[in-house]
């Protein structure tokens, strides 16, 4: 049972890491950090989901995790830090989590199951305390803090084995969460005032509130990572992602600035790779028919050929019609 | 009552659009132009490009004022030029009309401030935006196309850069606005 339950957990996380890999290549700004944090959060949730069979039964989970959390909160914090960093480095979370979670839960299968849940709930607990801490400290200034958090995390990665100072680690988590929330709040003012209702209304908007305790037991409202990455994220648009949008595959049409839907984003009308939405493409085809990216005429477009048929060779068509009639 | 009123209004709107299909289409167009221009403004402000800037006029986002500073190591170094950009309703499928407001002694700029630049005419692409236009004009200042000048005197003088610099300084009237 142990061998069955534990290896299944990292599978979604590995998939997430692949998705993350794409983002990493394209996006080197602060958004990347947000993605990482999203992925980590997502991984915790998925681990909790897989490992804990009584996932939907909030009653079972509630009594066990706090015990763990209080007993060895220090350990679970370490565990909390180490798992995501392991994943971030090379996707070799398997070793870390497989080795560690049994060691932290020495008794039985049951405790290993709880271990997955334990970390999850503790994570949310730390976040709830963190938001208040962030409010108290009040030195959260958006992107600068992101940088600081990233540096702190990088430093932690290097000294993974030490992990002697739990307090600084906790602080990094605190800053991470609170600055994250600050950014959400500044970009989407309504979210901050009613975060939980906002969650219920728009689960897939990238504003995943995995930090709140009630969310951990509400799987419907939890967005999955693939959704977050594929959908245009309002935060990414607002938060200075404009330079980024030029280099990465665009989330919005460069011509009309409307968001690209699934059809649009898989539509590459020109070999030069310039993407645009179908509406703008149609408009250009009706106009001069040249790709905005390279100025070469679009080729092999059904609309274009139809227009030619109608415009240029009406007589030819008529002749064919006549011949058809003659034959019949 | 409010909902009832809303329904009747939308119904009337539908009737109107059925009778006159053209105006709604235009309004949709201008909506998308608006969106594009707003997005460009955002991008321009976020990019923090040095040497160029642009901002819409007071209450009309279809008319922008831009500024270009002369690039370093050109005869235009240290000068700043104001431009006006006027966007058509079918922007970005058609180029904006760009003119110098500040007098600019340049082979490809006439006395009225009209600019002869291919990307503002036949080489326009809807992928260009205000930023690329202003950067193009900025580089045009240092690298004029003397083969088809709008200002022949400037084109003739271009070979003598020292004299040209004096002429630029003499004619340069920075706008107070």
Tab-separated table of C-alpha atoms in Angstrom:
chain	number	residue	atom	x	y	z
A	1	UNK	CA	0.000	0.000	0.000
A	2	UNK	CA	2.755	2.366	0.877
A	3	UNK	CA	4.605	1.757	-2.311
A	4	UNK	CA	1.385	2.217	-4.217
A	5	UNK	CA	0.181	5.336	-2.629
A	6	UNK	CA	3.345	7.334	-2.469
A	7	UNK	CA	4.719	7.094	-6.011
A	8	UNK	CA	1.411	8.133	-7.443
A	9	UNK	CA	1.660	11.440	-5.755
A	10	UNK	CA	4.546	12.951	-7.715
A	11	UNK	CA	3.077	12.140	-11.108
A	12	UNK	CA	0.914	15.225	-11.415
A	13	UNK	CA	3.744	17.236	-10.004
A	14	UNK	CA	6.032	15.971	-12.739
A	15	UNK	CA	3.494	17.035	-15.316
A	16	UNK	CA	3.308	20.363	-13.646
A	17	UNK	CA	7.021	20.715	-13.789
A	18	UNK	CA	6.941	20.156	-17.509
A	19	UNK	CA	4.412	22.857	-17.910
A	20	UNK	CA	6.532	24.983	-15.716
A	21	UNK	CA	9.505	24.301	-17.914
A	22	UNK	CA	7.810	25.962	-20.831
A	23	UNK	CA	7.107	29.003	-18.781
A	24	UNK	CA	10.641	29.146	-17.507
A	25	UNK	CA	12.104	29.366	-20.940
A	26	UNK	CA	9.881	32.144	-22.027
A	27	UNK	CA	9.239	34.127	-18.954
A	28	UNK	CA	12.077	35.321	-16.865
A	29	UNK	CA	10.357	38.016	-14.971
A	30	UNK	CA	8.635	38.019	-11.654
A	31	UNK	CA	5.750	36.144	-13.183
A	32	UNK	CA	7.916	33.100	-13.162
A	33	UNK	CA	8.082	33.188	-9.443
A	34	UNK	CA	4.376	33.391	-9.274
A	35	UNK	CA	4.130	30.375	-11.507
A	36	UNK	CA	6.485	28.491	-9.306
A	37	UNK	CA	4.498	29.321	-6.285
A	38	UNK	CA	1.332	28.327	-8.074
A	39	UNK	CA	2.918	25.061	-9.005
A	40	UNK	CA	4.087	24.414	-5.506
A	41	UNK	CA	0.740	25.163	-4.114
A	42	UNK	CA	-0.811	22.977	-6.740
A	43	UNK	CA	1.531	20.173	-5.930
A	44	UNK	CA	0.675	20.284	-2.285
A	45	UNK	CA	-2.936	20.081	-3.092
A	46	UNK	CA	-2.496	17.202	-5.500
A	47	UNK	CA	-0.362	15.339	-3.027
A	48	UNK	CA	-2.967	15.813	-0.433
A	49	UNK	CA	-5.581	14.654	-2.901
A	50	UNK	CA	-3.769	11.485	-3.886
A	51	UNK	CA	-2.361	10.457	-0.597
A	52	UNK	CA	-5.323	11.172	1.491
A	53	UNK	CA	-8.222	8.974	0.582
A	54	UNK	CA	-10.571	10.715	2.921
A	55	UNK	CA	-9.953	13.810	0.897
A	56	UNK	CA	-13.446	15.052	0.681
A	57	UNK	CA	-14.274	14.173	4.223
A	58	UNK	CA	-13.082	17.186	6.014
A	59	UNK	CA	-14.026	15.686	9.378
A	60	UNK	CA	-11.393	12.973	9.237
A	61	UNK	CA	-8.648	15.287	8.272
A	62	UNK	CA	-9.294	17.946	10.754
A	63	UNK	CA	-8.324	16.199	13.908
A	64	UNK	CA	-5.154	14.462	12.780
A	65	UNK	CA	-3.091	17.153	11.047
A	66	UNK	CA	-2.989	19.700	13.828
A	67	UNK	CA	-1.443	17.081	16.058
A	68	UNK	CA	1.383	16.610	13.628
A	69	UNK	CA	1.637	20.234	12.979
A	70	UNK	CA	2.022	21.069	16.609
A	71	UNK	CA	4.279	18.231	17.520
A	72	UNK	CA	6.860	18.654	14.867
A	73	UNK	CA	5.978	21.889	13.234
A	74	UNK	CA	9.631	22.482	12.763
A	75	UNK	CA	10.049	19.352	10.755
A	76	UNK	CA	7.060	19.883	8.623
A	77	UNK	CA	8.294	23.327	7.856
A	78	UNK	CA	11.544	21.895	6.678
A	79	UNK	CA	9.739	19.364	4.675
A	80	UNK	CA	7.617	22.115	3.282
A	81	UNK	CA	10.619	24.016	2.119
A	82	UNK	CA	12.534	21.109	0.760
A	83	UNK	CA	9.939	19.504	-1.366
A	84	UNK	CA	9.209	22.392	-3.635
A	85	UNK	CA	12.829	23.266	-3.994
A	86	UNK	CA	13.635	19.734	-5.022
A	87	UNK	CA	10.973	19.890	-7.639
A	88	UNK	CA	12.138	23.209	-8.829
A	89	UNK	CA	15.688	22.117	-9.389
A	90	UNK	CA	15.364	19.070	-11.542
A	91	UNK	CA	11.998	17.523	-10.995
A	92	UNK	CA	13.517	14.906	-8.715
A	93	UNK	CA	10.911	15.374	-6.087
A	94	UNK	CA	10.397	11.651	-5.989
A	95	UNK	CA	13.467	10.948	-3.972
A	96	UNK	CA	12.932	13.760	-1.584
A	97	UNK	CA	9.361	13.133	-0.802
A	98	UNK	CA	9.593	9.368	-0.784
A	99	UNK	CA	12.487	9.363	1.565
A	100	UNK	CA	11.339	12.053	3.805
A	101	UNK	CA	7.713	11.506	4.349
A	102	UNK	CA	8.180	8.045	5.817
A	103	UNK	CA	10.957	9.321	8.009
A	104	UNK	CA	8.718	11.966	9.387
A	105	UNK	CA	5.986	9.441	9.945
A	106	UNK	CA	7.725	6.531	11.557
A	107	UNK	CA	4.719	4.517	12.611
A	108	UNK	CA	2.645	3.160	9.795
A	109	UNK	CA	0.931	3.580	6.480
A	110	UNK	CA	-1.701	5.586	8.097
A	111	UNK	CA	0.745	8.154	9.290
A	112	UNK	CA	2.341	8.465	5.887
A	113	UNK	CA	-1.030	9.214	4.470
A	114	UNK	CA	-1.504	11.771	7.113
A	115	UNK	CA	1.942	13.084	6.397
A	116	UNK	CA	0.870	14.240	3.003
A	117	UNK	CA	-2.149	15.846	4.421
A	118	UNK	CA	-0.213	17.146	7.341
A	119	UNK	CA	2.069	19.209	5.236
A	120	UNK	CA	-0.829	20.508	3.261
A	121	UNK	CA	-2.776	21.668	6.220
A	122	UNK	CA	0.231	23.033	7.889
A	123	UNK	CA	0.959	24.955	4.768
A	124	UNK	CA	-2.391	26.588	4.866
A	125	UNK	CA	-2.037	27.221	8.540
A	126	UNK	CA	1.230	28.988	8.011
A	127	UNK	CA	-0.275	31.030	5.267
A	128	UNK	CA	-3.169	32.157	7.381
A	129	UNK	CA	-0.794	33.300	10.038
A	130	UNK	CA	1.405	34.771	7.384
A	131	UNK	CA	-1.192	37.063	5.955
A	132	UNK	CA	-1.605	38.695	9.308
A	133	UNK	CA	2.139	38.874	9.719
A	134	UNK	CA	2.425	40.527	6.354
A	135	UNK	CA	-0.117	43.078	7.366
A	136	UNK	CA	1.761	43.805	10.541
A	137	UNK	CA	5.140	44.183	8.954
A	138	UNK	CA	3.697	46.270	6.186
A	139	UNK	CA	6.901	46.454	4.218
A	140	UNK	CA	5.564	44.568	1.256
A	141	UNK	CA	6.321	46.422	-1.907
A	142	UNK	CA	5.307	44.157	-4.729
A	143	UNK	CA	8.022	43.099	-7.094
A	144	UNK	CA	10.938	43.972	-4.893
A	145	UNK	CA	9.694	41.496	-2.405
A	146	UNK	CA	9.361	38.925	-5.071
A	147	UNK	CA	13.004	39.337	-5.795
A	148	UNK	CA	13.837	39.113	-2.132
A	149	UNK	CA	11.770	35.998	-1.750
A	150	UNK	CA	13.390	34.426	-4.766
A	151	UNK	CA	16.819	35.137	-3.373
A	152	UNK	CA	15.854	33.742	-0.050
A	153	UNK	CA	14.492	30.618	-1.651
A	154	UNK	CA	17.601	30.206	-3.745
A	155	UNK	CA	19.702	30.512	-0.650
A	156	UNK	CA	17.595	27.881	1.026
A	157	UNK	CA	18.072	25.563	-1.886
A	158	UNK	CA	21.810	25.757	-1.502
A	159	UNK	CA	21.706	25.014	2.188
A	160	UNK	CA	19.021	22.413	2.010
A	161	UNK	CA	20.709	20.042	4.379
A	162	UNK	CA	21.280	22.563	7.087
A	163	UNK	CA	17.762	23.767	7.601
A	164	UNK	CA	18.661	24.681	11.130
A	165	UNK	CA	16.880	27.971	11.100
A	166	UNK	CA	13.214	27.450	10.849
A	167	UNK	CA	12.272	30.979	11.645
A	168	UNK	CA	13.858	32.590	8.588
A	169	UNK	CA	12.265	29.946	6.465
A	170	UNK	CA	8.971	30.669	7.940
A	171	UNK	CA	9.566	34.289	7.200
A	172	UNK	CA	10.189	33.568	3.571
A	173	UNK	CA	6.972	31.689	3.353
A	174	UNK	CA	5.280	34.563	5.052
A	175	UNK	CA	6.622	37.101	2.634
A	176	UNK	CA	5.920	34.909	-0.292
A	177	UNK	CA	2.311	34.504	0.585
A	178	UNK	CA	1.629	37.995	1.690
A	179	UNK	CA	3.313	39.656	-1.226
A	180	UNK	CA	1.451	37.298	-3.488
A	181	UNK	CA	-1.764	38.364	-1.918
A	182	UNK	CA	-0.742	41.954	-2.083
A	183	UNK	CA	-0.206	41.664	-5.777
A	184	UNK	CA	-3.507	40.028	-6.286
A	185	UNK	CA	-5.090	42.655	-4.180
A	186	UNK	CA	-3.535	45.554	-5.982
A	187	UNK	CA	-4.379	44.195	-9.378
A	188	UNK	CA	-7.831	43.026	-8.604
A	189	UNK	CA	-9.190	45.192	-5.930
A	190	UNK	CA	-12.366	43.241	-5.410
A	191	UNK	CA	-10.546	40.050	-4.681
A	192	UNK	CA	-8.984	41.322	-1.553
A	193	UNK	CA	-12.141	42.537	-0.023
A	194	UNK	CA	-14.012	39.306	-0.608
A	195	UNK	CA	-11.382	36.725	-1.343
A	196	UNK	CA	-13.433	33.673	-0.588
A	197	UNK	CA	-16.458	34.635	-2.556
A	198	UNK	CA	-14.220	35.585	-5.424
A	199	UNK	CA	-12.782	32.143	-5.259
A	200	UNK	CA	-16.125	30.544	-5.561
A	201	UNK	CA	-17.119	32.654	-8.477
A	202	UNK	CA	-14.018	32.403	-10.608
A	203	UNK	CA	-11.957	29.373	-9.749
A	204	UNK	CA	-9.990	29.261	-12.999
A	205	UNK	CA	-8.838	32.841	-13.130
A	206	UNK	CA	-5.419	32.020	-11.785
A	207	UNK	CA	-6.337	33.403	-8.426
A	208	UNK	CA	-6.096	30.119	-6.643
A	209	UNK	CA	-6.457	30.594	-2.957
A	210	UNK	CA	-4.884	27.381	-1.862
A	211	UNK	CA	-3.740	29.189	1.200
A	212	UNK	CA	-7.033	29.256	2.919
A	213	UNK	CA	-7.910	26.299	5.081
A	214	UNK	CA	-11.350	25.774	3.654
A	215	UNK	CA	-9.988	25.546	0.145
A	216	UNK	CA	-8.007	22.444	0.870
A	217	UNK	CA	-11.197	20.524	1.289
A	218	UNK	CA	-13.027	21.985	-1.637
A	219	UNK	CA	-11.684	20.346	-4.765
A	220	UNK	CA	-14.155	21.895	-7.188
A	221	UNK	CA	-12.977	25.360	-6.446
A	222	UNK	CA	-9.338	24.500	-6.882
A	223	UNK	CA	-8.041	25.364	-10.324
A	224	UNK	CA	-5.642	22.926	-11.867
A	225	UNK	CA	-2.358	24.103	-13.202
A	226	UNK	CA	-3.002	23.362	-16.840
A	227	UNK	CA	-5.968	25.673	-16.742
A	228	UNK	CA	-3.950	28.393	-15.185
A	229	UNK	CA	-1.263	28.198	-17.787
A	230	UNK	CA	-3.480	27.944	-20.798
A	231	UNK	CA	-5.939	30.597	-19.823
A	232	UNK	CA	-4.924	34.204	-20.117
A	233	UNK	CA	-4.109	35.276	-16.636
A	234	UNK	CA	-5.357	38.735	-15.779
A	235	UNK	CA	-2.533	39.174	-13.329
A	236	UNK	CA	0.023	38.573	-15.998
A	237	UNK	CA	-1.519	41.164	-18.192
A	238	UNK	CA	-1.691	43.766	-15.506
A	239	UNK	CA	1.504	43.202	-13.666
A	240	UNK	CA	3.978	44.493	-16.170
A	241	UNK	CA	3.923	41.441	-18.374
A	242	UNK	CA	4.006	43.490	-21.510
A	243	UNK	CA	7.618	43.061	-22.408
A	244	UNK	CA	7.192	39.438	-21.667
A	245	UNK	CA	4.193	39.187	-23.937
A	246	UNK	CA	6.348	40.221	-26.856
A	247	UNK	CA	8.761	37.372	-26.527
A	248	UNK	CA	6.483	34.576	-25.421
A	249	UNK	CA	3.683	33.114	-27.498
A	250	UNK	CA	1.174	35.875	-27.057
A	251	UNK	CA	-1.871	35.558	-24.900
A	252	UNK	CA	-3.530	38.347	-26.810
A	253	UNK	CA	-3.672	39.241	-30.467
A	254	UNK	CA	-0.910	41.754	-31.234
A	255	UNK	CA	-3.189	43.525	-33.667
A	256	UNK	CA	-6.419	43.999	-31.760
A	257	UNK	CA	-5.167	43.124	-28.264
A	258	UNK	CA	-8.078	40.800	-27.656
A	259	UNK	CA	-7.315	37.592	-25.830
A	260	UNK	CA	-6.508	34.650	-28.040
A	261	UNK	CA	-8.793	31.691	-27.559
A	262	UNK	CA	-7.763	28.107	-28.136
A	263	UNK	CA	-8.409	28.209	-31.870
A	264	UNK	CA	-6.571	31.470	-32.260
A	265	UNK	CA	-3.540	30.379	-30.332
A	266	UNK	CA	-3.123	27.282	-32.470
A	267	UNK	CA	-3.515	29.344	-35.618
A	268	UNK	CA	-0.230	30.130	-37.312
A	269	UNK	CA	-1.128	31.496	-40.727
A	270	UNK	CA	2.358	32.405	-41.874
A	271	UNK	CA	5.626	30.459	-41.908
A	272	UNK	CA	7.272	33.392	-40.176
A	273	UNK	CA	5.369	32.410	-37.058
A	274	UNK	CA	3.525	35.657	-36.571
A	275	UNK	CA	0.343	34.907	-34.686
A	276	UNK	CA	-2.854	36.858	-34.701
A	277	UNK	CA	-6.495	36.194	-34.109
A	278	UNK	CA	-8.797	34.881	-36.797
A	279	UNK	CA	-10.727	38.127	-36.991
A	280	UNK	CA	-7.674	40.230	-37.689
A	281	UNK	CA	-6.408	37.630	-40.122
A	282	UNK	CA	-9.663	37.712	-42.035
A	283	UNK	CA	-9.541	41.474	-42.080
A	284	UNK	CA	-6.028	41.481	-43.472
A	285	UNK	CA	-6.888	38.846	-46.037
A	286	UNK	CA	-9.713	41.054	-47.250
A	287	UNK	CA	-7.342	44.005	-47.358
A	288	UNK	CA	-3.834	43.547	-48.738
A	289	UNK	CA	-3.377	39.966	-47.554
A	290	UNK	CA	0.114	40.432	-46.214
A	291	UNK	CA	1.398	39.027	-42.962
A	292	UNK	CA	1.980	41.863	-40.501
A	293	UNK	CA	5.056	40.098	-39.205
A	294	UNK	CA	7.008	39.675	-42.431
A	295	UNK	CA	4.936	41.560	-45.058
A	296	UNK	CA	4.836	38.496	-47.273
A	297	UNK	CA	1.482	37.621	-48.766
A	298	UNK	CA	-0.456	34.929	-46.979
A	299	UNK	CA	-0.525	31.757	-49.015
A	300	UNK	CA	-3.121	29.099	-49.695
A	301	UNK	CA	-6.009	30.796	-48.023
A	302	UNK	CA	-9.429	29.545	-48.974
A	303	UNK	CA	-10.935	32.976	-48.488
A	304	UNK	CA	-8.436	34.521	-50.800
A	305	UNK	CA	-8.981	32.006	-53.556
A	306	UNK	CA	-12.714	32.382	-53.268
A	307	UNK	CA	-12.357	36.112	-53.649
A	308	UNK	CA	-10.261	35.610	-56.731
A	309	UNK	CA	-12.804	33.318	-58.234
A	310	UNK	CA	-15.552	35.804	-57.671
A	311	UNK	CA	-13.560	38.804	-58.774
A	312	UNK	CA	-11.369	37.686	-61.615
A	313	UNK	CA	-12.636	34.663	-63.430
A	314	UNK	CA	-16.346	35.012	-63.601
A	315	UNK	CA	-16.345	34.352	-67.307
A	316	UNK	CA	-14.387	31.186	-66.866
A	317	UNK	CA	-16.937	29.906	-64.427
A	318	UNK	CA	-19.728	30.753	-66.783
A	319	UNK	CA	-17.984	28.900	-69.550
A	320	UNK	CA	-17.738	25.855	-67.371
A	321	UNK	CA	-21.388	26.095	-66.529
A	322	UNK	CA	-22.245	26.254	-70.174
A	323	UNK	CA	-20.149	23.272	-70.992
A	324	UNK	CA	-21.770	21.367	-68.192
A	325	UNK	CA	-25.148	22.120	-69.580
A	326	UNK	CA	-24.080	21.097	-73.023
A	327	UNK	CA	-22.792	17.814	-71.754
A	328	UNK	CA	-25.941	17.013	-69.896
B	1	UNK	CA	-39.061	48.013	-13.661
B	2	UNK	CA	-35.437	48.541	-14.304
B	3	UNK	CA	-35.056	45.169	-15.917
B	4	UNK	CA	-38.093	45.761	-18.043
B	5	UNK	CA	-36.677	49.038	-19.203
B	6	UNK	CA	-33.384	47.388	-19.954
B	7	UNK	CA	-35.098	44.757	-22.057
B	8	UNK	CA	-37.007	47.276	-24.067
B	9	UNK	CA	-33.856	49.237	-24.615
B	10	UNK	CA	-31.972	46.235	-25.863
B	11	UNK	CA	-34.904	45.340	-28.040
B	12	UNK	CA	-34.822	48.796	-29.546
B	13	UNK	CA	-31.115	48.462	-29.981
B	14	UNK	CA	-31.636	45.263	-31.908
B	15	UNK	CA	-34.205	46.879	-34.132
B	16	UNK	CA	-31.886	49.768	-34.806
B	17	UNK	CA	-29.012	47.491	-35.626
B	18	UNK	CA	-31.246	45.500	-37.932
B	19	UNK	CA	-32.277	48.630	-39.755
B	20	UNK	CA	-28.814	50.137	-39.892
B	21	UNK	CA	-26.181	47.481	-39.867
B	22	UNK	CA	-23.285	49.827	-40.535
B	23	UNK	CA	-23.084	52.081	-37.460
B	24	UNK	CA	-22.893	49.247	-34.913
B	25	UNK	CA	-20.105	47.637	-36.913
B	26	UNK	CA	-18.224	50.897	-36.794
B	27	UNK	CA	-18.701	51.194	-33.077
B	28	UNK	CA	-17.328	47.692	-32.625
B	29	UNK	CA	-14.377	48.738	-34.737
B	30	UNK	CA	-13.662	51.813	-32.717
B	31	UNK	CA	-13.953	49.669	-29.603
B	32	UNK	CA	-11.159	47.454	-30.797
B	33	UNK	CA	-9.107	50.469	-31.892
B	34	UNK	CA	-9.610	51.906	-28.451
B	35	UNK	CA	-8.467	48.720	-26.875
B	36	UNK	CA	-5.423	48.552	-29.042
B	37	UNK	CA	-4.462	52.160	-28.381
B	38	UNK	CA	-4.905	51.733	-24.666
B	39	UNK	CA	-2.757	48.653	-24.771
B	40	UNK	CA	-0.107	50.526	-26.737
B	41	UNK	CA	-0.132	53.364	-24.272
B	42	UNK	CA	0.337	50.891	-21.470
B	43	UNK	CA	3.175	49.163	-23.276
B	44	UNK	CA	4.856	52.448	-24.069
B	45	UNK	CA	4.683	53.617	-20.497
B	46	UNK	CA	5.903	50.326	-19.129
B	47	UNK	CA	8.746	50.015	-21.596
B	48	UNK	CA	10.485	53.069	-20.213
B	49	UNK	CA	12.017	53.788	-23.589
B	50	UNK	CA	14.464	56.643	-23.390
B	51	UNK	CA	14.415	59.243	-26.110
B	52	UNK	CA	10.818	58.751	-27.122
B	53	UNK	CA	7.517	59.330	-25.430
B	54	UNK	CA	3.909	59.720	-26.421
B	55	UNK	CA	0.630	60.387	-24.730
B	56	UNK	CA	-2.914	60.944	-25.900
B	57	UNK	CA	-4.301	64.434	-26.040
B	58	UNK	CA	-6.637	65.485	-23.320
B	59	UNK	CA	-9.864	63.770	-24.239
B	60	UNK	CA	-9.138	62.035	-27.491
B	61	UNK	CA	-7.196	58.835	-27.537
B	62	UNK	CA	-7.154	58.963	-31.350
B	63	UNK	CA	-4.795	61.937	-31.217
B	64	UNK	CA	-1.479	61.599	-29.495
B	65	UNK	CA	1.416	63.912	-28.903
B	66	UNK	CA	4.823	62.368	-29.103
B	67	UNK	CA	8.342	63.557	-28.452
B	68	UNK	CA	11.613	62.376	-29.900
B	69	UNK	CA	15.040	63.416	-28.732
B	70	UNK	CA	17.859	63.500	-31.220
B	71	UNK	CA	20.121	60.497	-30.900
B	72	UNK	CA	23.596	60.852	-29.542
B	73	UNK	CA	26.404	61.363	-32.042
B	74	UNK	CA	24.065	62.789	-34.640
B	75	UNK	CA	23.597	66.389	-35.679
B	76	UNK	CA	20.300	66.296	-33.853
B	77	UNK	CA	21.852	65.498	-30.490
B	78	UNK	CA	20.421	67.630	-27.738
B	79	UNK	CA	17.289	68.593	-29.620
B	80	UNK	CA	13.769	67.488	-28.868
B	81	UNK	CA	10.947	67.300	-31.373
B	82	UNK	CA	7.251	67.188	-30.795
B	83	UNK	CA	5.089	65.176	-33.120
B	84	UNK	CA	1.403	64.659	-33.545
B	85	UNK	CA	-0.021	61.248	-34.237
B	86	UNK	CA	-3.526	60.914	-35.588
B	87	UNK	CA	-4.995	57.432	-35.694
B	88	UNK	CA	-7.595	56.465	-38.285
B	89	UNK	CA	-10.683	54.495	-37.337
B	90	UNK	CA	-9.272	51.415	-39.011
B	91	UNK	CA	-6.002	51.557	-37.125
B	92	UNK	CA	-3.849	49.432	-36.959
B	93	UNK	CA	-4.766	48.186	-40.397
B	94	UNK	CA	-3.988	51.659	-41.684
B	95	UNK	CA	-1.062	53.754	-40.470
B	96	UNK	CA	-1.498	56.807	-38.291
B	97	UNK	CA	-0.770	60.241	-39.702
B	98	UNK	CA	2.411	61.467	-38.103
B	99	UNK	CA	3.693	65.011	-38.383
B	100	UNK	CA	6.439	67.053	-36.808
B	101	UNK	CA	5.048	69.894	-34.727
B	102	UNK	CA	8.482	71.264	-33.988
B	103	UNK	CA	10.341	72.561	-37.019
B	104	UNK	CA	12.747	69.886	-38.112
B	105	UNK	CA	15.453	70.557	-40.626
B	106	UNK	CA	15.728	67.148	-42.194
B	107	UNK	CA	15.929	65.832	-45.751
B	108	UNK	CA	12.812	63.691	-45.332
B	109	UNK	CA	10.696	66.224	-43.464
B	110	UNK	CA	9.074	69.082	-45.309
B	111	UNK	CA	8.460	72.587	-44.039
B	112	UNK	CA	5.002	71.623	-42.760
B	113	UNK	CA	6.345	68.758	-40.736
B	114	UNK	CA	5.186	65.998	-43.059
B	115	UNK	CA	7.414	62.956	-42.890
B	116	UNK	CA	8.443	60.793	-45.801
B	117	UNK	CA	8.906	57.405	-44.232
B	118	UNK	CA	8.004	54.179	-45.957
B	119	UNK	CA	6.579	52.469	-42.904
B	120	UNK	CA	4.107	55.312	-42.532
B	121	UNK	CA	2.918	54.707	-46.070
B	122	UNK	CA	3.180	51.646	-48.252
B	123	UNK	CA	5.395	49.643	-45.928
B	124	UNK	CA	3.024	49.950	-43.020
B	125	UNK	CA	2.251	46.802	-41.107
B	126	UNK	CA	-0.384	46.401	-38.452
B	127	UNK	CA	2.290	44.908	-36.254
B	128	UNK	CA	3.892	48.322	-35.909
B	129	UNK	CA	2.858	50.501	-33.053
B	130	UNK	CA	3.525	53.957	-31.675
B	131	UNK	CA	6.728	52.824	-30.093
B	132	UNK	CA	8.179	51.398	-33.278
B	133	UNK	CA	7.012	54.413	-35.257
B	134	UNK	CA	8.733	56.835	-32.942
B	135	UNK	CA	11.872	54.733	-32.855
B	136	UNK	CA	11.863	54.588	-36.637
B	137	UNK	CA	11.536	58.350	-36.889
B	138	UNK	CA	14.283	58.759	-34.348
B	139	UNK	CA	16.606	56.626	-36.408
B	140	UNK	CA	15.468	58.393	-39.573
B	141	UNK	CA	16.807	61.615	-38.072
B	142	UNK	CA	20.326	60.238	-37.998
B	143	UNK	CA	20.053	58.279	-41.231
B	144	UNK	CA	18.091	60.249	-43.797
B	145	UNK	CA	17.194	58.928	-47.200
B	146	UNK	CA	18.740	61.594	-49.374
B	147	UNK	CA	17.666	60.046	-52.644
B	148	UNK	CA	14.074	61.256	-52.389
B	149	UNK	CA	14.190	64.359	-50.220
B	150	UNK	CA	11.242	66.451	-49.178
B	151	UNK	CA	13.681	69.148	-48.188
B	152	UNK	CA	16.334	69.373	-50.944
B	153	UNK	CA	18.309	72.025	-49.121
B	154	UNK	CA	18.741	69.750	-46.143
B	155	UNK	CA	19.668	66.858	-48.392
B	156	UNK	CA	22.373	68.952	-50.034
B	157	UNK	CA	23.761	70.141	-46.755
B	158	UNK	CA	23.813	66.693	-45.199
B	159	UNK	CA	27.275	65.920	-46.552
B	160	UNK	CA	28.666	68.779	-44.489
B	161	UNK	CA	27.788	67.702	-40.994
B	162	UNK	CA	29.295	70.702	-39.230
B	163	UNK	CA	27.299	73.147	-41.293
B	164	UNK	CA	24.275	70.959	-40.912
B	165	UNK	CA	24.606	71.009	-37.152
B	166	UNK	CA	24.755	74.802	-37.217
B	167	UNK	CA	21.658	74.896	-39.378
B	168	UNK	CA	19.805	72.564	-37.027
B	169	UNK	CA	20.695	74.727	-34.053
B	170	UNK	CA	19.727	77.856	-35.917
B	171	UNK	CA	16.322	76.567	-36.947
B	172	UNK	CA	15.565	74.693	-33.755
B	173	UNK	CA	12.743	76.268	-31.845
B	174	UNK	CA	11.871	74.192	-28.833
B	175	UNK	CA	8.211	74.425	-28.122
B	176	UNK	CA	7.342	75.932	-24.808
B	177	UNK	CA	4.307	73.733	-24.364
